[in-house]
Amino acid sequence: MHTVGDSRYNHWFDGLALLHSFTIRDGEVYYRSKYLKSDTYNANVEANRIVVSEFGTMAYPDPCKNIFSKAFSYLSHTIPDFTDNCLINIMRCGEDFYATTETNYMRRINPQTLETLEKVDYRKYVAINLATAHPHYDEAGNVLNMGTSIVDKGRTKYVIFKIPATVPEANRKGKSPLKHTEVFCSIPSRSLLSPSYYHSFGVTQNYVVFLEQPFRLDILKMATAYMRGVSWASCMAFHREDKTHIHIIDQRTRKPVPTRFYTDAMVVFHHVNAYEEGGCIVFDVITYKDSSLYDLFYLANLNQDFEENSRLTSVPTLRRFAVPLHVDGNAEVGTNLIKVASTTATALKERDDQVYCQPELLLEGLELPQINYTHNGKPYRYVFAAGVQWSPIPTQILKYDTLTKSSLRWGEESCWPAEPLFVPAPGAKDEDDGVILSAIVSTDPQKLPFLLILDAKSFTELARASLAVEMHLDLHGLFIPDADGAARNQATSETEQAPASGCQGPHRPDGAGGLGLP
Ligand SMILES: CC1=C(/C=C/C(C)=C/C=C/C(C)=C/C=O)C(C)(C)CCC1
Ligand SMILES: [Fe+2]
């Protein structure tokens, strides 16, 4: 929702979060969508205008916008409370599911009914002000995530933390696993007042990969943003003259590897995967040459002259990096320390404790990467992603084979696909044994939006479920296997969700509607 009353957000990442879900059951697809009833949503609806600041829009709780009242409010809110409008991803934590964003807040949701449940403040469990919306999960379902702790006790640091999937019975007493969150490792920020912005990180079986990129938050600007009436987005800057520092954390010692690994300035939002091979860490990321992607999502650009205004100035590119775990003391300066066959990425020894990494370019024009998650942190072959050409809006979905360097694509006239989720087939043997799910919206008013199901091996269409609803392009999602559907029967007994074959009529964002598979 990009307007509230007469007020309008500036940026696509600001809109009030709309959750949607597809339930695939007994050969039918059920659809529902609901606004996340965050405190932000409720406060805005009550005031009938935007009163909580988002990424690209600074808002004021009181309508009196003169400089004195702003200065007064500033004194009481050095950095105003961040939003709980969790619009980026869904995270699983034990039996619980959360809508997430990048602030210190998450909202628990009921994945069956899409109801909004309690607000969780990460700060109650771990000292962080920001956290990623892209956690990792180990085989037992424990969550590994990262956040930034800003000027806490005179230090700014990146904190890696773990939330257990389950809590021993004796300690449970109705407590959420979040109460058992533990700090895994902290990495001091290179700068107290300008920590890096990051959207995700990588893991291998024994290491964590964190890119401290020169796309940074300016804390002094953030502290005065409210008073100056500027958005959080304006407090972020890309420093093209700087380097990107590659931190490798050993999960066994919980300490960073002391060698200084670095590469040229770049911006990464999404890590694809990482793994260990032949004494090094290989990691794949979608890179940009600068931070201009965020500028393209200003709604002013997305509305008029869309094609012209939103032309990508920096193309998202899949690149493979390789980092040596041991620097050979006898190797001469300038030696490439990477000896694995799977990449042409290089890591040049500059000193015994300093290595300069240069990536291998794998593929241009892709975003929202996904993999078969059973290969997370391990050697893998396939990347599934949205294909982007001239604009940040995806027009295709693709499967890229990192071994043969070839790709398969799905696309259809006037269709905009969302992130492709890979779901393994029961008893799958091959990495690509399974299906791809993607929610597709269309720019052609005659064409209904649909859930697309592709065979992940051949990338051919298995089925589509067209829906007579108003659907919106989404960002990230999560597949929840049926085994988890303890609340399923409860949801079935509710009236709201129905297999709406032939269901026409207006779609209410709070209601449900859908059409069965053709
Ligand atoms: C509100 C807020 C933030 C929000 C960031 C958001 C909402 C980022 C969305 C990123 C996406 C969707 C990236 C896709 O690749 C910051 C800057 C962390 C810090 C200040 C408060
Ligand atoms: Fe993301």
JSON list of C-alpha atoms in Angstrom, two decimals, residues 12 37 49 92 215 270-271 297 309 356 364 404 426 474:
[
{"chain": "A", "resi": 12, "resn": "TRP", "atom": "CA", "xyz": [8.81, 0.94, -3.48]},
{"chain": "A", "resi": 37, "resn": "LYS", "atom": "CA", "xyz": [-1.23, -5.47, 10.74]},
{"chain": "A", "resi": 49, "resn": "ARG", "atom": "CA", "xyz": [-1.75, 9.42, 6.82]},
{"chain": "A", "resi": 92, "resn": "ARG", "atom": "CA", "xyz": [11.10, -19.73, 10.12]},
{"chain": "A", "resi": 215, "resn": "PHE", "atom": "CA", "xyz": [28.02, 0.99, 0.67]},
{"chain": "A", "resi": 270, "resn": "HIS", "atom": "CA", "xyz": [22.15, -11.28, -2.44]},
{"chain": "A", "resi": 271, "resn": "HIS", "atom": "CA", "xyz": [24.58, -14.06, -1.66]},
{"chain": "A", "resi": 297, "resn": "PHE", "atom": "CA", "xyz": [12.76, 2.07, -7.01]},
{"chain": "A", "resi": 309, "resn": "ASN", "atom": "CA", "xyz": [13.58, 6.29, -15.85]},
{"chain": "A", "resi": 356, "resn": "TYR", "atom": "CA", "xyz": [43.47, -9.38, -3.27]},
{"chain": "A", "resi": 364, "resn": "GLU", "atom": "CA", "xyz": [24.70, -11.02, -16.31]},
{"chain": "A", "resi": 404, "resn": "THR", "atom": "CA", "xyz": [28.25, -25.97, -18.11]},
{"chain": "A", "resi": 426, "resn": "PRO", "atom": "CA", "xyz": [10.02, -36.20, -2.20]},
{"chain": "A", "resi": 474, "resn": "ASP", "atom": "CA", "xyz": [6.31, -9.86, -4.42]}
]
